[in-house]
CSV table of C-alpha atoms in Angstrom, one decimal:
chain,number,residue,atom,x,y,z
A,1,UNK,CA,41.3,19.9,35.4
A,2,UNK,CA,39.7,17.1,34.2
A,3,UNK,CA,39.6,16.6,30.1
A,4,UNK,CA,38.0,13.1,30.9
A,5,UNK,CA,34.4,14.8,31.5
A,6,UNK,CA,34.0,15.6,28.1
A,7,UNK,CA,34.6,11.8,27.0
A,8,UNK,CA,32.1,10.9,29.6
A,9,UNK,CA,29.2,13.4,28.5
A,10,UNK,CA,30.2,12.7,24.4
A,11,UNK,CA,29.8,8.7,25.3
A,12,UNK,CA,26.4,9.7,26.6
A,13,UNK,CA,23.8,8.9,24.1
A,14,UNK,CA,21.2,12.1,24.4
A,15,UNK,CA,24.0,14.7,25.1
A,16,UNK,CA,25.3,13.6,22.4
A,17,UNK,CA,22.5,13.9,19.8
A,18,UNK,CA,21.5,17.0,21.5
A,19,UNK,CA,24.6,18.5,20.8
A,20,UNK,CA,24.5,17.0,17.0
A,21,UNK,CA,21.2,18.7,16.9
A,22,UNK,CA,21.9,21.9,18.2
A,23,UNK,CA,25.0,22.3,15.8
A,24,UNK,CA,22.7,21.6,12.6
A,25,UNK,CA,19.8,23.8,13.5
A,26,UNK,CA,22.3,26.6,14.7
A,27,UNK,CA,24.1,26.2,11.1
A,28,UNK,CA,21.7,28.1,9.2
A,29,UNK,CA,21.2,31.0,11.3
A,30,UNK,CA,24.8,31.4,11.3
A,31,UNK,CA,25.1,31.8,7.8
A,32,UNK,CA,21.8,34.0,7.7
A,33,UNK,CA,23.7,37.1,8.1
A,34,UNK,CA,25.9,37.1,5.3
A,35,UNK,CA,23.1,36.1,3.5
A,36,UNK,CA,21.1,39.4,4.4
A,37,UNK,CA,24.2,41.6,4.0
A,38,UNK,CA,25.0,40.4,0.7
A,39,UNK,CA,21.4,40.1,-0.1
A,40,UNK,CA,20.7,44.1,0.0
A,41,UNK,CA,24.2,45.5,-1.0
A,42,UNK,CA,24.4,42.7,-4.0
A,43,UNK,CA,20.9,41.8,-5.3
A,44,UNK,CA,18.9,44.8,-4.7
A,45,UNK,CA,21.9,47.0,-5.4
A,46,UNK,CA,21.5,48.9,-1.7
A,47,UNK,CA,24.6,50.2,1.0
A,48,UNK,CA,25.7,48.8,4.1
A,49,UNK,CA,23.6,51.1,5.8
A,50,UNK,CA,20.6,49.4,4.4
A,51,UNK,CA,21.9,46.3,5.1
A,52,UNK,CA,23.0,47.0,8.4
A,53,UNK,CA,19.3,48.0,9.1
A,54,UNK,CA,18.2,45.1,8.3
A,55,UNK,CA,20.5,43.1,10.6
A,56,UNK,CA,19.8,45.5,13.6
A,57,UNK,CA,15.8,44.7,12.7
A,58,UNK,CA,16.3,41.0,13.0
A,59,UNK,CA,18.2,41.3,16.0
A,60,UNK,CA,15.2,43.2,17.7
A,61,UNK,CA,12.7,40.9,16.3
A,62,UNK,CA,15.0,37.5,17.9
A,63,UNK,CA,15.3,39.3,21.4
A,64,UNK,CA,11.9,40.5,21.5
A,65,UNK,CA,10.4,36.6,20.7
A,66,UNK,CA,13.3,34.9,22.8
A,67,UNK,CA,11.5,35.1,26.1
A,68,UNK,CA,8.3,34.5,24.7
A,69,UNK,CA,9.5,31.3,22.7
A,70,UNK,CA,11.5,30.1,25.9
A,71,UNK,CA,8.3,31.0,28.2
A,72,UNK,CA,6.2,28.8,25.7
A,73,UNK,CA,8.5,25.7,26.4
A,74,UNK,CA,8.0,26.4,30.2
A,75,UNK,CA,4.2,26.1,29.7
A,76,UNK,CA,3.5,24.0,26.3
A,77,UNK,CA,6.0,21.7,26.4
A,78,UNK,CA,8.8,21.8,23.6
A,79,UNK,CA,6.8,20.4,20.8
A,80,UNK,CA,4.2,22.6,20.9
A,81,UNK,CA,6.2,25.3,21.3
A,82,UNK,CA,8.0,24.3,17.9
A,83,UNK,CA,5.4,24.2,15.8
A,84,UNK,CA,4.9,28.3,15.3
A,85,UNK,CA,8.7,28.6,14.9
A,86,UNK,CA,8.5,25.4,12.2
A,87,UNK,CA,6.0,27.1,9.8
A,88,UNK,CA,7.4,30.9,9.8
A,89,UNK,CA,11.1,29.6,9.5
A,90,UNK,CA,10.2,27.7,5.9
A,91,UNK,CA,7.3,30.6,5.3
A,92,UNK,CA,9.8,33.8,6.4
A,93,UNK,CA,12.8,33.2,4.9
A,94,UNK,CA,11.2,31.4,1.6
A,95,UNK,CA,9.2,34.9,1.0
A,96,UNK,CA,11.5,37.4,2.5
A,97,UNK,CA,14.3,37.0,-0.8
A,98,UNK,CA,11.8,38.0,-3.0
A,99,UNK,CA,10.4,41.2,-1.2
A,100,UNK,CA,11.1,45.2,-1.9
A,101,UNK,CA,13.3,46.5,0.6
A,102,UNK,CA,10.8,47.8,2.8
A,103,UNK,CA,8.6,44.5,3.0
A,104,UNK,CA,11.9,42.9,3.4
A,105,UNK,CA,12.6,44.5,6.6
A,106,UNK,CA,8.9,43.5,8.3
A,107,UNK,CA,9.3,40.0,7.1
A,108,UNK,CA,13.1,39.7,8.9
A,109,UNK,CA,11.2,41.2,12.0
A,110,UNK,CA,8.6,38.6,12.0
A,111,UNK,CA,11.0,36.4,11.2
A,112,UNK,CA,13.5,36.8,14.2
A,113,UNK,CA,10.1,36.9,16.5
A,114,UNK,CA,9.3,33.5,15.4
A,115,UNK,CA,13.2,32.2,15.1
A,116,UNK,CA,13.8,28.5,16.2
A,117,UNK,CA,14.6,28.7,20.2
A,118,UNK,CA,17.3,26.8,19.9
A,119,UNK,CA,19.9,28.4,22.4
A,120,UNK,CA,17.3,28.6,25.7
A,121,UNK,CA,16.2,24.7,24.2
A,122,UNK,CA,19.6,23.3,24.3
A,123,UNK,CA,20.8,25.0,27.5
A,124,UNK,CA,17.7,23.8,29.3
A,125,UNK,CA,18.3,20.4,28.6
A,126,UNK,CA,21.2,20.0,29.4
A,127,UNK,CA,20.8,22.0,32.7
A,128,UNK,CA,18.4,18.8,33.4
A,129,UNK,CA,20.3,15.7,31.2
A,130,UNK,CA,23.3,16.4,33.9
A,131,UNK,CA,24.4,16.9,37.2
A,132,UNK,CA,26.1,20.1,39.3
A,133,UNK,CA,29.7,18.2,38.7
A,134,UNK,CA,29.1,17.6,35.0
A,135,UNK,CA,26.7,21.1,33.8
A,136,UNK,CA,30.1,23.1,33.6
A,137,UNK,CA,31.2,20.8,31.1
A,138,UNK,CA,28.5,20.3,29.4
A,139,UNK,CA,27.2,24.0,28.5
A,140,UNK,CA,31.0,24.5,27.5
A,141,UNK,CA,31.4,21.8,25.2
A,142,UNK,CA,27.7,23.3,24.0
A,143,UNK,CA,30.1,26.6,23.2
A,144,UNK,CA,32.0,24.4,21.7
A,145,UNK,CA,29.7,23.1,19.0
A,146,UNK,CA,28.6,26.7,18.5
A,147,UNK,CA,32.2,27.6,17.8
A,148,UNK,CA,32.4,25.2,14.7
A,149,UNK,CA,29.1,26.3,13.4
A,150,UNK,CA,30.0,30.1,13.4
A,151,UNK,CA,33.6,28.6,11.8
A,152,UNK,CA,31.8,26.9,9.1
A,153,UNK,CA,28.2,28.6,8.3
A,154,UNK,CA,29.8,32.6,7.5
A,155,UNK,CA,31.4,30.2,4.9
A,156,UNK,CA,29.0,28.3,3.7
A,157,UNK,CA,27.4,31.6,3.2
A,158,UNK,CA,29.6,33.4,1.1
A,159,UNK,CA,29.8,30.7,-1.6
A,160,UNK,CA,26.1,30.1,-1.4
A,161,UNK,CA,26.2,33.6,-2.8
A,162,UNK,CA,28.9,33.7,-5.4
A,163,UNK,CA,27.9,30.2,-6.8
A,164,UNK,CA,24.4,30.3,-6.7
A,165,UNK,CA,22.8,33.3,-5.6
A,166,UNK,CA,21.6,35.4,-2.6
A,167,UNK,CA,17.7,34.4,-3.0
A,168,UNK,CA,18.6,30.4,-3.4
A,169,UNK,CA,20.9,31.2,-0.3
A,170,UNK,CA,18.2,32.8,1.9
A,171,UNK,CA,15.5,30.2,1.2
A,172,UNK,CA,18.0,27.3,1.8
A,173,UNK,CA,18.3,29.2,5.5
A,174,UNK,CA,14.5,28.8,6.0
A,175,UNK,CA,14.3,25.7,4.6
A,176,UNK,CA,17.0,23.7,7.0
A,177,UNK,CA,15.8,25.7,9.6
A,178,UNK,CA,12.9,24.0,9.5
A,179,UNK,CA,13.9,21.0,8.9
A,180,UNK,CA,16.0,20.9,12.3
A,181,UNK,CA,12.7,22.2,14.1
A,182,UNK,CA,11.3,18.7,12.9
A,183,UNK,CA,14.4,17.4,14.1
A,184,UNK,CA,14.1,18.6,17.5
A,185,UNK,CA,10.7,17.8,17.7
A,186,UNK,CA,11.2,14.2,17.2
A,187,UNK,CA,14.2,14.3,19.1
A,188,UNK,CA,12.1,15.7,21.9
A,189,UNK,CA,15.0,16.5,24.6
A,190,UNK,CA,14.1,16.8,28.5
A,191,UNK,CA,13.2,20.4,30.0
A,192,UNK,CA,12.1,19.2,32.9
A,193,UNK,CA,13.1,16.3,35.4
A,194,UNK,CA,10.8,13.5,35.2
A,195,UNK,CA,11.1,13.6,31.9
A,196,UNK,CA,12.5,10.5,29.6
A,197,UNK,CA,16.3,11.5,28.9
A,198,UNK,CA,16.3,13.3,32.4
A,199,UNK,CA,18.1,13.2,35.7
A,200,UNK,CA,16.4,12.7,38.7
A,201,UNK,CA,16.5,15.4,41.3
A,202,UNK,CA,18.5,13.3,43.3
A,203,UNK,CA,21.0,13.2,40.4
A,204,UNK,CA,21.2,16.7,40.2
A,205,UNK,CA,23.7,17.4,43.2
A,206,UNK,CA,20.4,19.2,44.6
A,207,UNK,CA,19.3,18.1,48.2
A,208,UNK,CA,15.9,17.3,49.0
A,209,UNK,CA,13.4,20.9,48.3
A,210,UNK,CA,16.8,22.7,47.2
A,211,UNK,CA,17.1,24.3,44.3
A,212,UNK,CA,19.3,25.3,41.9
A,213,UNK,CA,19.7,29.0,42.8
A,214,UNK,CA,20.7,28.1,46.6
A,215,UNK,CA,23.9,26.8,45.0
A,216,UNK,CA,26.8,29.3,45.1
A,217,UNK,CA,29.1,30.0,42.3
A,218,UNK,CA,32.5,32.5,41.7
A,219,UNK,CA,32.1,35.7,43.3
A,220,UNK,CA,28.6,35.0,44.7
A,221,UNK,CA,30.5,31.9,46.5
A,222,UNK,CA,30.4,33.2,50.2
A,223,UNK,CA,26.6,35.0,49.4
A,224,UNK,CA,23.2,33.5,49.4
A,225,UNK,CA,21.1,34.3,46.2
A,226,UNK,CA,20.0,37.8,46.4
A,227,UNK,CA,16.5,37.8,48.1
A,228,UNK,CA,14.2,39.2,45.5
A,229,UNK,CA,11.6,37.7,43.7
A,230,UNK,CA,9.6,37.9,40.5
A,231,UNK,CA,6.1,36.6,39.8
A,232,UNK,CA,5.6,33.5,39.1
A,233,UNK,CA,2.3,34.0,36.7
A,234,UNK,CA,2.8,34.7,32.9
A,235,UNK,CA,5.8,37.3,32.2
A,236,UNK,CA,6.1,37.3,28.6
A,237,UNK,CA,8.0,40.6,26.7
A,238,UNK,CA,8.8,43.5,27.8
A,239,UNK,CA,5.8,43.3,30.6
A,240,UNK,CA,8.4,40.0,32.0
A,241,UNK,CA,11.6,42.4,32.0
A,242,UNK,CA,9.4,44.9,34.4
A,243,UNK,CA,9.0,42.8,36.6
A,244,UNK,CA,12.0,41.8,36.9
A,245,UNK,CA,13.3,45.2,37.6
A,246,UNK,CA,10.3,46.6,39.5
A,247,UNK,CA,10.1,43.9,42.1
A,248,UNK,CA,13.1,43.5,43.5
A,249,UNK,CA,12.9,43.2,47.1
A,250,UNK,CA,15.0,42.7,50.5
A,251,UNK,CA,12.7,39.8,51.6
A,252,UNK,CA,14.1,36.3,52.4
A,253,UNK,CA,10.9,34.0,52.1
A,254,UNK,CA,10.4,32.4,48.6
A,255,UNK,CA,7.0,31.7,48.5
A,256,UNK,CA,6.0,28.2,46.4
A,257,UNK,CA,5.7,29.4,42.8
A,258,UNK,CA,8.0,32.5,42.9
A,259,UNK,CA,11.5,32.9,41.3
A,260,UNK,CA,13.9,34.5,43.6
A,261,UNK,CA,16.5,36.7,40.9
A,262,UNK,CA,17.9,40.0,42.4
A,263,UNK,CA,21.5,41.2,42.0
A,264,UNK,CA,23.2,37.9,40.9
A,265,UNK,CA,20.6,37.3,37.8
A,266,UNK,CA,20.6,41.2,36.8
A,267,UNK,CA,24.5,40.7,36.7
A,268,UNK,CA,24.5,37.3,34.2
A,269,UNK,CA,22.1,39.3,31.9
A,270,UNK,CA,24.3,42.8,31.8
A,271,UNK,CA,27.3,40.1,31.1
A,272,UNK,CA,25.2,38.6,28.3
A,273,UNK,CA,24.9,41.6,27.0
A,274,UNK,CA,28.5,43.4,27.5
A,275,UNK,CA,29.7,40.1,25.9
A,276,UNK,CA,27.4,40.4,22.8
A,277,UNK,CA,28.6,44.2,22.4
A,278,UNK,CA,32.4,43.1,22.7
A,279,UNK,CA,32.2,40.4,20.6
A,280,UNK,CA,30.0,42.0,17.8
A,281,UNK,CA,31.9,45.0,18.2
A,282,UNK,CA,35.6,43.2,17.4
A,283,UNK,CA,33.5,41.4,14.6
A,284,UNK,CA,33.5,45.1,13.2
A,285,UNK,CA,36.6,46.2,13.9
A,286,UNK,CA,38.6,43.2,12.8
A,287,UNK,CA,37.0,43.9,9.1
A,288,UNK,CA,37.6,47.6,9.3
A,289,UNK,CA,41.2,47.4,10.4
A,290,UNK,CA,41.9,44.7,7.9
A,291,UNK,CA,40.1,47.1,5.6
A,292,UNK,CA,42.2,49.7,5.9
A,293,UNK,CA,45.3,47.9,5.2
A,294,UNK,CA,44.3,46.8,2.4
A,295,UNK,CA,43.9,43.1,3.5
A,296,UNK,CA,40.6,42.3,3.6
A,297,UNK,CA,41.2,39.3,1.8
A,298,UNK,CA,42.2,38.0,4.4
A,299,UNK,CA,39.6,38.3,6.8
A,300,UNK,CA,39.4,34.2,7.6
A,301,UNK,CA,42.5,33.8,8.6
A,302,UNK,CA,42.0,36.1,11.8
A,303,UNK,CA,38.4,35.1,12.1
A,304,UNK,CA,39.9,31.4,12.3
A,305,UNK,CA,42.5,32.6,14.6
A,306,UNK,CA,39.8,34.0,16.7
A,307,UNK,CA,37.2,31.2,16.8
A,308,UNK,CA,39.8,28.5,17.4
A,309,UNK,CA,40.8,30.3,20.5
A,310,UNK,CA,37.2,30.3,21.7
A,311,UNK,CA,37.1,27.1,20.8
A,312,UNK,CA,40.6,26.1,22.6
A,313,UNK,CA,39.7,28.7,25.7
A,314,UNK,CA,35.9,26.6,25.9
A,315,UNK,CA,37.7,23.1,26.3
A,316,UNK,CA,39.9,24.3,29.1
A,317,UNK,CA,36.8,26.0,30.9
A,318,UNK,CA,34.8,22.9,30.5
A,319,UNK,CA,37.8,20.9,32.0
A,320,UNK,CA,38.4,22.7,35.0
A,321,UNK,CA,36.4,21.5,38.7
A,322,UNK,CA,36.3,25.1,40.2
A,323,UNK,CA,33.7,28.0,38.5
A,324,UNK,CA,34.9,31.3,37.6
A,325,UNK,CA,32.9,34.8,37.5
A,326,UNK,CA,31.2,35.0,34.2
A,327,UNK,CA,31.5,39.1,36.0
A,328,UNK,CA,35.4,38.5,35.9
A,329,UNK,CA,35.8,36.7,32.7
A,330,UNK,CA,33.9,39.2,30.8
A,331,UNK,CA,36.6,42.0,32.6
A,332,UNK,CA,39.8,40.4,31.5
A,333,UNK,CA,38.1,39.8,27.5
A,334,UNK,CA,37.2,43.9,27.3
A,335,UNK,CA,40.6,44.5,28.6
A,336,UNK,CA,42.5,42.4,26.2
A,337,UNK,CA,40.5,43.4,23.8
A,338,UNK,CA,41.5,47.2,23.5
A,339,UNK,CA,45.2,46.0,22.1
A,340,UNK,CA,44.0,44.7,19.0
A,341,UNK,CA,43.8,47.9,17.7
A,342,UNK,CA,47.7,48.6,17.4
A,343,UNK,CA,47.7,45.9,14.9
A,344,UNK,CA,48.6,46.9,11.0
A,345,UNK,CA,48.9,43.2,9.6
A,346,UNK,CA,46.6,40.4,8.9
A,347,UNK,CA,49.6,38.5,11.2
A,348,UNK,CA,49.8,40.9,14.5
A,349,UNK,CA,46.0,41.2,14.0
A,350,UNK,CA,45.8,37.4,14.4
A,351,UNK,CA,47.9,36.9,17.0
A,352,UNK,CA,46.7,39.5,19.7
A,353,UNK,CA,43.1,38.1,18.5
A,354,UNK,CA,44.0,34.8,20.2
A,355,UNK,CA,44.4,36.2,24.2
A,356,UNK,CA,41.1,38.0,23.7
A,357,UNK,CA,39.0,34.5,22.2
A,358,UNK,CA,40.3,32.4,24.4
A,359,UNK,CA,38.1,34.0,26.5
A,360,UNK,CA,35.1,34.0,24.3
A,361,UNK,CA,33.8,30.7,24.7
A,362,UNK,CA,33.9,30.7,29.3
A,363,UNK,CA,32.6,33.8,29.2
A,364,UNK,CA,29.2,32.9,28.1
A,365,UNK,CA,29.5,29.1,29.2
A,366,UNK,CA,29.7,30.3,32.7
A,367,UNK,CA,27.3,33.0,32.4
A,368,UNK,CA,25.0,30.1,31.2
A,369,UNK,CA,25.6,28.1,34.2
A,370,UNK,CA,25.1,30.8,36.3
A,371,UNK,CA,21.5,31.3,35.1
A,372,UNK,CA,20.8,27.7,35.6
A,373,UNK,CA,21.9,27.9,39.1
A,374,UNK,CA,20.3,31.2,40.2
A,375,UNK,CA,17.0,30.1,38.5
A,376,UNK,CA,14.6,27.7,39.5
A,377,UNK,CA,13.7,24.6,36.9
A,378,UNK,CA,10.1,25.7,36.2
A,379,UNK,CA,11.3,29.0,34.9
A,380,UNK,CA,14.6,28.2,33.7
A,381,UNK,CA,13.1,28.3,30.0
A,382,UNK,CA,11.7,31.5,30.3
A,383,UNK,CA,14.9,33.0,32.3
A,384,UNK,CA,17.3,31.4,29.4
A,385,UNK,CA,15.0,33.2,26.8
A,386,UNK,CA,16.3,36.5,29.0
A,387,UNK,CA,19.7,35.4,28.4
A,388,UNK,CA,19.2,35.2,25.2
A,389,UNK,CA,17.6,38.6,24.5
A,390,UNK,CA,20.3,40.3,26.7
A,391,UNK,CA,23.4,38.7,24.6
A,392,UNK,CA,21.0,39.9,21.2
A,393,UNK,CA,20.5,42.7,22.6
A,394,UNK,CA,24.1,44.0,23.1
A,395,UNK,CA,25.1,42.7,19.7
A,396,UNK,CA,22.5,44.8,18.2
A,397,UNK,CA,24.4,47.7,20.3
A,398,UNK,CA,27.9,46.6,19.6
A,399,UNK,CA,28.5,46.9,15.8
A,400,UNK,CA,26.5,50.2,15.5
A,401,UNK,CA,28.6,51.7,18.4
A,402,UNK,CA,32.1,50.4,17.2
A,403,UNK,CA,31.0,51.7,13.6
A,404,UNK,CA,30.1,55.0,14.9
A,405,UNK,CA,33.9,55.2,16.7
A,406,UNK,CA,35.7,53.8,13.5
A,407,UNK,CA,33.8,56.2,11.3
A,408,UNK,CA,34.9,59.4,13.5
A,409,UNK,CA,38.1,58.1,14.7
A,410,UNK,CA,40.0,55.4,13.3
A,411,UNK,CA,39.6,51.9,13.2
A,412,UNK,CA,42.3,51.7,16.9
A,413,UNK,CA,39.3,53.4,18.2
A,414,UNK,CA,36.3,50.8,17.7
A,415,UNK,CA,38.7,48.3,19.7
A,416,UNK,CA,39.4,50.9,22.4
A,417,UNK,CA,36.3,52.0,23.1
A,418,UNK,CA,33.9,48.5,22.7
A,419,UNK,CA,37.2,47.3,25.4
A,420,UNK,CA,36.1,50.4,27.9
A,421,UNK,CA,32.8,50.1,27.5
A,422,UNK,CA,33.0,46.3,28.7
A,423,UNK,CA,35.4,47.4,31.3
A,424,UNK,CA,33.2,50.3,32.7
A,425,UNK,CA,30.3,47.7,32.7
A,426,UNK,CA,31.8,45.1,34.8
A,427,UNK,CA,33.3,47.8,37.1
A,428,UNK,CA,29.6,48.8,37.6
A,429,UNK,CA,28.8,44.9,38.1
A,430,UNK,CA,31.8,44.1,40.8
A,431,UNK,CA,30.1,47.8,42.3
A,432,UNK,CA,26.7,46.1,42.9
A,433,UNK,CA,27.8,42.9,44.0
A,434,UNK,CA,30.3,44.8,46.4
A,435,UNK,CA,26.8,46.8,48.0
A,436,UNK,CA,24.6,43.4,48.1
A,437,UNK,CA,27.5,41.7,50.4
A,438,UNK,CA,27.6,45.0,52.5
A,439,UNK,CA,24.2,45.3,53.0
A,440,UNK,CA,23.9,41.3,54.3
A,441,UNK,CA,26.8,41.4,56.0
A,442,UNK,CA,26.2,41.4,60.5
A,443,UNK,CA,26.5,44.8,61.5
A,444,UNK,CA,29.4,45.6,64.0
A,445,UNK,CA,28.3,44.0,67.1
A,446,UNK,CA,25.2,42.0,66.0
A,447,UNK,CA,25.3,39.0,66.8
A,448,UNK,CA,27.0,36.3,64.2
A,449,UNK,CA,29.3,39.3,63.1
């Protein structure tokens, strides 16, 4: 374990500003949900269930434009691709305050469509601004950064609202959303190698034709890649996710141009997503245990208990020379997870929040280098948009699941059953890696067996 790296990467000039960046042009987006929730329950005078609409619609519309957005900075370059997300970031979210309820929602569609790429844009770089030994690091002091942000912008949020109003609040969102677009634009990170601000292959750790998804990582360690592949033409929305799926295949040639995914990849997007629903789902359940104490007042202290385990848990991961299963990871978080709901104080809720956060932060930094491993560099944009959508998309599943248990249950019962449904998910994961190495392993008597 090596806290040294971190110095190293921070001392680095673009990583650095990258980072800087990323934290500002995530900030607003952070706050944007308050924003909406308040928004409908306060200013129009609507429920939760209005408002919860609302969030589940801009979820859709962010995982649906996700791949496409990512795909575009595969085949445009970044600053092209920027431009769309530029204009309907100021437009969307300067309009949207102002709309009827109904309007409302087809403007935060559009709006999470043309959202600001930022995750797939900052992973991407870095996957190229580093080397093998340094990536690990790098995507977890990225987690990191994101930590703070969701620590400060939920706050920033709330007294937006209460001092000013919801509407101000909502077109500030748009409006320094925007502004970090420009940002990025003329900050103009690498994608690619070759690229100013880029390694060189060499740099990379990679040996001469290798790629990144021939190198090996936790439980995949003693496997090659699984040999399926995916078309390398255009594979934008849902027609992209078919593909994926349909074409999975038991050959072992890569032909030039084609992106060899199969078990490993399909295994990093289910984690995305069954770490999305866990951690959107104890979002939930933290406020409706609290609730039902009668301490919802203090919802920030366990939300900063939380986060600053992430936080604490991401530094350590980052540290450390030897990967872990993002698979695994994910397995222990559901499980300690499920305890949180014997808590009946803001101080026991705290406390048992911390085991469960300090795996927060790994769990989707090494899912993240996973991707970047398992995917080649031409389509590593595209695949991160995939990443993206997957962790959006169990999000948008979490909270309405975990509500749906607290409303017929109790509020134990969100924590238990978000906690199993992570657990029966990675059981199902560790099952189809199991059958991948069975399959490739010599038969009895073959030769090499």
């Amino acid at each position: 374990m090596d806290f040294a790296h971190y110095g190293q990467l921070w001392r680095t000039p673009m990583v650095r500003r990258l980072l800087l960046v990323a934290m500002v042009a995530r900030l607003p987006h952070s706050a944007a949900g308050v924003l909406l929730t308040l928004h409908v329950v306060q200013t129009l005078g609507l429920g939760y269930a209005a408002a919860g609409a609302v969030a589940a619609v801009l979820t859709v519309g962010i995982a649906v434009g996700a791949p496409w957005r990512g795909r575009r900075v595969d085949t445009a370059g970044l600053r092209v691709a920027l431009v769309p997300s530029i204009l309907a970031e100021a437009l969307v979210w300067g309009v949207a305050p102002h709309l009827e309820y109904p309007w409302l929602l087809a403007a935060v569609f559009v709006g999470g469509i043309f959202a600001l790429p930022i995750f797939s844009v900052v992973r991407q770089s870095l996957g190229v601004m580093t080397n093998a030994a340094q990536r690990r690091t790098a995507f977890a002091l990225d987690s990191i950064c994101t930590e703070v942000t969701f620590m400060v912008g939920p706050a920033l949020a709330a007294v937006a609202a209460v001092q000013a109003s919801t509407v101000w609040g909502i077109t500030a969102v748009g409006a320094s959303a925007a502004a970090a677009g420009l940002a990025l634009m003329w900050f103009n990170p690498p994608t690619r190698t070759g690229q100013p601000g880029a390694l060189s292959g060499d740099s990379t750790g990679l040996g001469v034709g290798e790629s990144p998804d021939d190198l090996p990582s936790g439980l995949e360690s003693a496997a090659r890649p699984a040999p399926t592949e995916v078309a390398a033409g255009q594979a934008d929305g849902a027609s992209g996710l078919r593909r994926l799926l349909t074409r999975a295949r038991g050959a072992d040639s890569r032909p030039p141009g084609k992106w060899r995914v199969g078990v490993a990849v399909v295994v990093v997007m289910a984690v995305a997503a069954g770490a999305g629903m866990v951690l959107s789902g104890t979002d939930v359940g933290i406020v409706a245990i609290l609730r039902s104490h009668g301490e919802a007042a203090q919802l920030g202290i366990v939300f900063f208990f939380w986060c600053a385990a992430s936080l604490v848990g991401g530094i350590v991961y980052g540290a450390m020379h030897r990967p872990v299963s993002p698979l695994v990871l994910l397995l222990v978080m559901s499980v300690l997870t499920m305890p949180l709901g014997f808590a009946h104080d803001t101080g026991t809720l705290s406390v048992l929040s911390i085991l469960p956060g300090l795996l927060c932060a790994p769990t989707l930094s090494a899912a993240s280098e996973r991707v970047a491993e398992l995917v080649p560099e031409e389509r590593r944009g595209e695949a991160m948009g995939w990443y993206g959508s997957a962790l959006t998309a169990g999000t948008a599943l979490g909270s309405p699941l975990t509500g749906t248990l607290i409303d017929a249950v109790g509020p134990w019962a969100g924590f238990a059953g978000i906690g199993a449904a992570g657990v029966l998910l990675c059981s199902a994961g560790l099952a189809a890696q199991g059958a991948r190495r069975r399959r490739r392993a010599p038969a009895p008597g073959s030769p090499g067996a």
